[in-house]
GROMACS .gro file of C-alpha atoms in nm:
model
  239
    1UNK     CA    1  -2.448  -0.958   1.494
    2UNK     CA    2  -2.341  -1.084   1.096
    3UNK     CA    3  -2.177  -1.005   0.820
    4UNK     CA    4  -2.486  -0.838   0.683
    5UNK     CA    5  -2.359  -0.542   0.910
    6UNK     CA    6  -2.013  -0.510   0.853
    7UNK     CA    7  -1.969  -0.122   0.617
    8UNK     CA    8  -1.617  -0.071   0.651
    9UNK     CA    9  -1.395  -0.193   0.407
   10UNK     CA   10  -1.197  -0.476   0.553
   11UNK     CA   11  -0.796  -0.546   0.430
   12UNK     CA   12  -0.568  -0.802   0.533
   13UNK     CA   13  -0.250  -0.715   0.656
   14UNK     CA   14   0.005  -0.994   0.580
   15UNK     CA   15   0.287  -1.066   0.332
   16UNK     CA   16   0.239  -1.473   0.312
   17UNK     CA   17   0.074  -1.499  -0.045
   18UNK     CA   18  -0.119  -1.808   0.044
   19UNK     CA   19  -0.255  -1.650   0.281
   20UNK     CA   20  -0.291  -1.382   0.106
   21UNK     CA   21  -0.472  -1.585  -0.217
   22UNK     CA   22  -0.687  -1.742   0.018
   23UNK     CA   23  -0.823  -1.418   0.189
   24UNK     CA   24  -0.908  -1.264  -0.160
   25UNK     CA   25  -1.168  -1.515  -0.211
   26UNK     CA   26  -1.365  -1.357   0.054
   27UNK     CA   27  -1.592  -1.113  -0.155
   28UNK     CA   28  -1.570  -0.889   0.199
   29UNK     CA   29  -1.211  -0.854   0.171
   30UNK     CA   30  -1.107  -0.565  -0.098
   31UNK     CA   31  -0.721  -0.481  -0.004
   32UNK     CA   32  -0.449  -0.610   0.132
   33UNK     CA   33  -0.174  -0.427   0.350
   34UNK     CA   34   0.182  -0.564   0.394
   35UNK     CA   35   0.505  -0.419   0.652
   36UNK     CA   36   0.869  -0.520   0.670
   37UNK     CA   37   0.761  -0.653   0.966
   38UNK     CA   38   0.553  -0.914   0.805
   39UNK     CA   39   0.765  -0.973   0.523
   40UNK     CA   40   1.063  -1.094   0.769
   41UNK     CA   41   0.782  -1.368   0.919
   42UNK     CA   42   0.649  -1.462   0.599
   43UNK     CA   43   1.028  -1.537   0.494
   44UNK     CA   44   1.005  -1.294   0.206
   45UNK     CA   45   1.376  -1.275   0.059
   46UNK     CA   46   1.301  -1.028  -0.214
   47UNK     CA   47   1.129  -0.738  -0.136
   48UNK     CA   48   1.058  -0.622  -0.567
   49UNK     CA   49   0.988  -0.963  -0.684
   50UNK     CA   50   0.749  -1.024  -0.408
   51UNK     CA   51   0.565  -0.671  -0.472
   52UNK     CA   52   0.531  -0.801  -0.837
   53UNK     CA   53   0.387  -1.036  -0.745
   54UNK     CA   54   0.132  -0.918  -0.549
   55UNK     CA   55   0.079  -0.657  -0.811
   56UNK     CA   56  -0.009  -0.900  -1.074
   57UNK     CA   57  -0.184  -1.192  -0.851
   58UNK     CA   58  -0.425  -0.900  -0.703
   59UNK     CA   59  -0.478  -0.626  -0.947
   60UNK     CA   60  -0.823  -0.500  -0.893
   61UNK     CA   61  -0.746  -0.502  -0.530
   62UNK     CA   62  -0.587  -0.173  -0.290
   63UNK     CA   63  -0.229  -0.259  -0.191
   64UNK     CA   64   0.035  -0.122   0.039
   65UNK     CA   65   0.409  -0.140   0.053
   66UNK     CA   66   0.646   0.009   0.253
   67UNK     CA   67   0.945   0.186   0.190
   68UNK     CA   68   1.274   0.092   0.336
   69UNK     CA   69   1.502   0.372   0.372
   70UNK     CA   70   1.492   0.629   0.676
   71UNK     CA   71   1.642   0.947   0.482
   72UNK     CA   72   1.433   1.148   0.290
   73UNK     CA   73   1.613   1.173   0.004
   74UNK     CA   74   1.629   0.736  -0.060
   75UNK     CA   75   1.271   0.724   0.082
   76UNK     CA   76   1.201   0.951  -0.227
   77UNK     CA   77   1.341   0.712  -0.478
   78UNK     CA   78   1.177   0.436  -0.339
   79UNK     CA   79   0.824   0.580  -0.306
   80UNK     CA   80   0.886   0.671  -0.649
   81UNK     CA   81   0.924   0.301  -0.746
   82UNK     CA   82   0.692   0.143  -0.575
   83UNK     CA   83   0.394   0.395  -0.710
   84UNK     CA   84   0.490   0.286  -1.061
   85UNK     CA   85   0.362  -0.080  -0.979
   86UNK     CA   86   0.104  -0.024  -1.033
   87UNK     CA   87  -0.252   0.233  -1.009
   88UNK     CA   88  -0.411   0.010  -0.740
   89UNK     CA   89  -0.037   0.074  -0.507
   90UNK     CA   90  -0.028   0.287  -0.294
   91UNK     CA   91   0.330   0.418  -0.105
   92UNK     CA   92   0.355   0.322   0.310
   93UNK     CA   93   0.546   0.585   0.426
   94UNK     CA   94   0.572   0.599   0.884
   95UNK     CA   95   0.480   0.941   0.996
   96UNK     CA   96   0.823   0.971   1.158
   97UNK     CA   97   1.168   0.881   1.136
   98UNK     CA   98   1.380   0.609   1.404
   99UNK     CA   99   1.489   1.024   1.517
  100UNK     CA  100   1.147   1.047   1.583
  101UNK     CA  101   1.145   1.359   1.301
  102UNK     CA  102   0.809   1.405   1.075
  103UNK     CA  103   0.758   1.341   0.727
  104UNK     CA  104   0.545   1.526   0.651
  105UNK     CA  105   0.764   1.805   0.454
  106UNK     CA  106   0.819   1.455   0.282
  107UNK     CA  107   0.443   1.326   0.255
  108UNK     CA  108   0.346   1.678   0.073
  109UNK     CA  109   0.606   1.624  -0.129
  110UNK     CA  110   0.520   1.299  -0.272
  111UNK     CA  111   0.165   1.393  -0.279
  112UNK     CA  112   0.257   1.697  -0.514
  113UNK     CA  113   0.378   1.446  -0.741
  114UNK     CA  114   0.039   1.248  -0.757
  115UNK     CA  115   0.147   0.973  -0.545
  116UNK     CA  116  -0.074   0.748  -0.333
  117UNK     CA  117   0.008   0.767  -0.045
  118UNK     CA  118  -0.036   0.497   0.323
  119UNK     CA  119   0.103   0.720   0.548
  120UNK     CA  120   0.143   0.446   0.838
  121UNK     CA  121   0.290   0.411   1.230
  122UNK     CA  122   0.008   0.724   1.330
  123UNK     CA  123  -0.018   0.710   1.718
  124UNK     CA  124  -0.135   1.084   1.785
  125UNK     CA  125  -0.367   1.361   1.694
  126UNK     CA  126  -0.114   1.601   1.571
  127UNK     CA  127   0.055   1.297   1.363
  128UNK     CA  128  -0.321   1.276   1.222
  129UNK     CA  129  -0.343   1.680   1.121
  130UNK     CA  130   0.026   1.692   0.970
  131UNK     CA  131  -0.045   1.403   0.684
  132UNK     CA  132  -0.405   1.502   0.547
  133UNK     CA  133  -0.280   1.867   0.564
  134UNK     CA  134  -0.006   1.732   0.358
  135UNK     CA  135  -0.247   1.570   0.103
  136UNK     CA  136  -0.280   1.695  -0.255
  137UNK     CA  137  -0.602   1.812  -0.436
  138UNK     CA  138  -0.738   1.517  -0.629
  139UNK     CA  139  -0.516   1.228  -0.464
  140UNK     CA  140  -0.669   0.918  -0.246
  141UNK     CA  141  -0.434   0.854   0.049
  142UNK     CA  142  -0.456   0.631   0.416
  143UNK     CA  143  -0.413   0.803   0.709
  144UNK     CA  144  -0.276   0.467   0.937
  145UNK     CA  145  -0.412   0.503   1.364
  146UNK     CA  146  -0.251   0.221   1.457
  147UNK     CA  147  -0.548   0.202   1.751
  148UNK     CA  148  -0.410  -0.190   1.809
  149UNK     CA  149  -0.110  -0.045   1.922
  150UNK     CA  150  -0.210   0.246   2.131
  151UNK     CA  151  -0.500   0.010   2.319
  152UNK     CA  152  -0.121  -0.214   2.405
  153UNK     CA  153  -0.001   0.086   2.609
  154UNK     CA  154  -0.349   0.028   2.832
  155UNK     CA  155  -0.491   0.334   2.704
  156UNK     CA  156  -0.838   0.314   2.554
  157UNK     CA  157  -0.824   0.491   2.200
  158UNK     CA  158  -1.175   0.551   2.070
  159UNK     CA  159  -1.146   0.909   2.138
  160UNK     CA  160  -0.823   0.901   1.958
  161UNK     CA  161  -0.976   0.696   1.673
  162UNK     CA  162  -1.313   0.883   1.636
  163UNK     CA  163  -1.130   1.235   1.631
  164UNK     CA  164  -0.932   1.132   1.372
  165UNK     CA  165  -1.147   1.003   1.162
  166UNK     CA  166  -1.320   1.337   1.209
  167UNK     CA  167  -1.038   1.500   1.060
  168UNK     CA  168  -1.030   1.297   0.798
  169UNK     CA  169  -1.383   1.419   0.711
  170UNK     CA  170  -1.214   1.788   0.648
  171UNK     CA  171  -1.017   1.611   0.342
  172UNK     CA  172  -1.142   1.418   0.089
  173UNK     CA  173  -0.814   1.323  -0.030
  174UNK     CA  174  -0.792   1.116   0.354
  175UNK     CA  175  -0.926   0.800   0.446
  176UNK     CA  176  -0.920   0.668   0.797
  177UNK     CA  177  -0.780   0.324   0.795
  178UNK     CA  178  -0.766   0.135   1.186
  179UNK     CA  179  -0.473  -0.080   1.185
  180UNK     CA  180  -0.269  -0.334   1.430
  181UNK     CA  181  -0.636  -0.490   1.505
  182UNK     CA  182  -0.675  -0.709   1.812
  183UNK     CA  183  -0.973  -0.911   1.796
  184UNK     CA  184  -1.300  -0.904   1.606
  185UNK     CA  185  -1.421  -0.647   1.756
  186UNK     CA  186  -1.232  -0.384   1.676
  187UNK     CA  187  -1.318  -0.462   1.314
  188UNK     CA  188  -1.707  -0.277   1.404
  189UNK     CA  189  -1.548  -0.121   1.718
  190UNK     CA  190  -1.347   0.084   1.368
  191UNK     CA  191  -1.689   0.095   1.190
  192UNK     CA  192  -1.850   0.278   1.475
  193UNK     CA  193  -1.580   0.542   1.510
  194UNK     CA  194  -1.582   0.636   1.159
  195UNK     CA  195  -1.309   0.441   1.022
  196UNK     CA  196  -1.319   0.402   0.577
  197UNK     CA  197  -1.107   0.103   0.703
  198UNK     CA  198  -0.983  -0.169   0.888
  199UNK     CA  199  -0.716  -0.362   0.832
  200UNK     CA  200  -0.680  -0.740   0.967
  201UNK     CA  201  -0.477  -1.011   0.989
  202UNK     CA  202  -0.566  -1.312   0.881
  203UNK     CA  203  -0.569  -1.533   1.162
  204UNK     CA  204  -0.879  -1.228   1.288
  205UNK     CA  205  -1.012  -1.317   0.935
  206UNK     CA  206  -1.099  -1.634   0.938
  207UNK     CA  207  -1.275  -1.602   1.306
  208UNK     CA  208  -1.510  -1.394   1.142
  209UNK     CA  209  -1.715  -1.755   1.090
  210UNK     CA  210  -1.809  -1.694   1.488
  211UNK     CA  211  -2.031  -1.397   1.422
  212UNK     CA  212  -2.340  -1.467   1.515
  213UNK     CA  213  -2.225  -1.772   1.764
  214UNK     CA  214  -2.497  -1.756   2.107
  215UNK     CA  215  -2.236  -1.694   2.435
  216UNK     CA  216  -2.330  -2.048   2.550
  217UNK     CA  217  -2.186  -2.239   2.236
  218UNK     CA  218  -1.870  -2.046   2.294
  219UNK     CA  219  -1.850  -2.224   2.649
  220UNK     CA  220  -1.920  -2.547   2.521
  221UNK     CA  221  -1.647  -2.487   2.256
  222UNK     CA  222  -1.445  -2.398   2.513
  223UNK     CA  223  -1.488  -2.698   2.759
  224UNK     CA  224  -1.480  -2.903   2.482
  225UNK     CA  225  -1.138  -2.789   2.374
  226UNK     CA  226  -1.039  -2.868   2.690
  227UNK     CA  227  -1.151  -3.291   2.676
  228UNK     CA  228  -1.009  -3.307   2.387
  229UNK     CA  229  -0.641  -3.165   2.482
  230UNK     CA  230  -0.691  -3.392   2.838
  231UNK     CA  231  -0.722  -3.676   2.615
  232UNK     CA  232  -0.453  -3.589   2.436
  233UNK     CA  233  -0.227  -3.520   2.731
  234UNK     CA  234  -0.345  -3.866   2.864
  235UNK     CA  235  -0.305  -3.715   3.213
  236UNK     CA  236  -0.483  -3.850   3.466
  237UNK     CA  237  -0.548  -3.667   3.834
  238UNK     CA  238  -0.642  -4.004   4.028
  239UNK     CA  239  -0.366  -4.309   3.919
   0.00000   0.00000   0.00000
């Protein structure tokens, strides 16, 4: 398995502008996703300043920025502002509010305005169906299924992802995105299960250099790492 086997679109998931610039040098990275948690981790202090810098720096990449509010009226206003940042921008709308209310009516209203949407935090098939049915003809939208977070519960997300892909294929306006990637293998799992896109943290993208490495070499690298750390610790069992 090597990079020639990579058919799925790969986005980088993060909010550190320097990491984003590094990832943009890779020809297979075609977009970026962000969220409030990643912005907090990266130390972003002004949302719109950050967003405008990203749009200016990556005018030819797919970009996703999330609304911050929880009521439909304010979310709609925020979505309209984000939409105006650029033609390559998708507005991220969580599929439910913090009260558990479906945002499908808001998604439909925004989609009818021609706003491209990245529906995020999806973890059930009903949520996939709700958002896909809300997309207006002629728009382009991302359906972000949080496969990694589902897997974190001990549930194999494969069937969920596969059925989500079938739903998305029923509508030209829907593209399935695997979110919350945990390991390199997820990239090829997402591809096999029918996802159009996967968003991947930079730390995992960097591990793609290991593609094709033999399992023996994995073993050798591991024991060499142990040896290096043992020497740096200076520990001794026999003394």
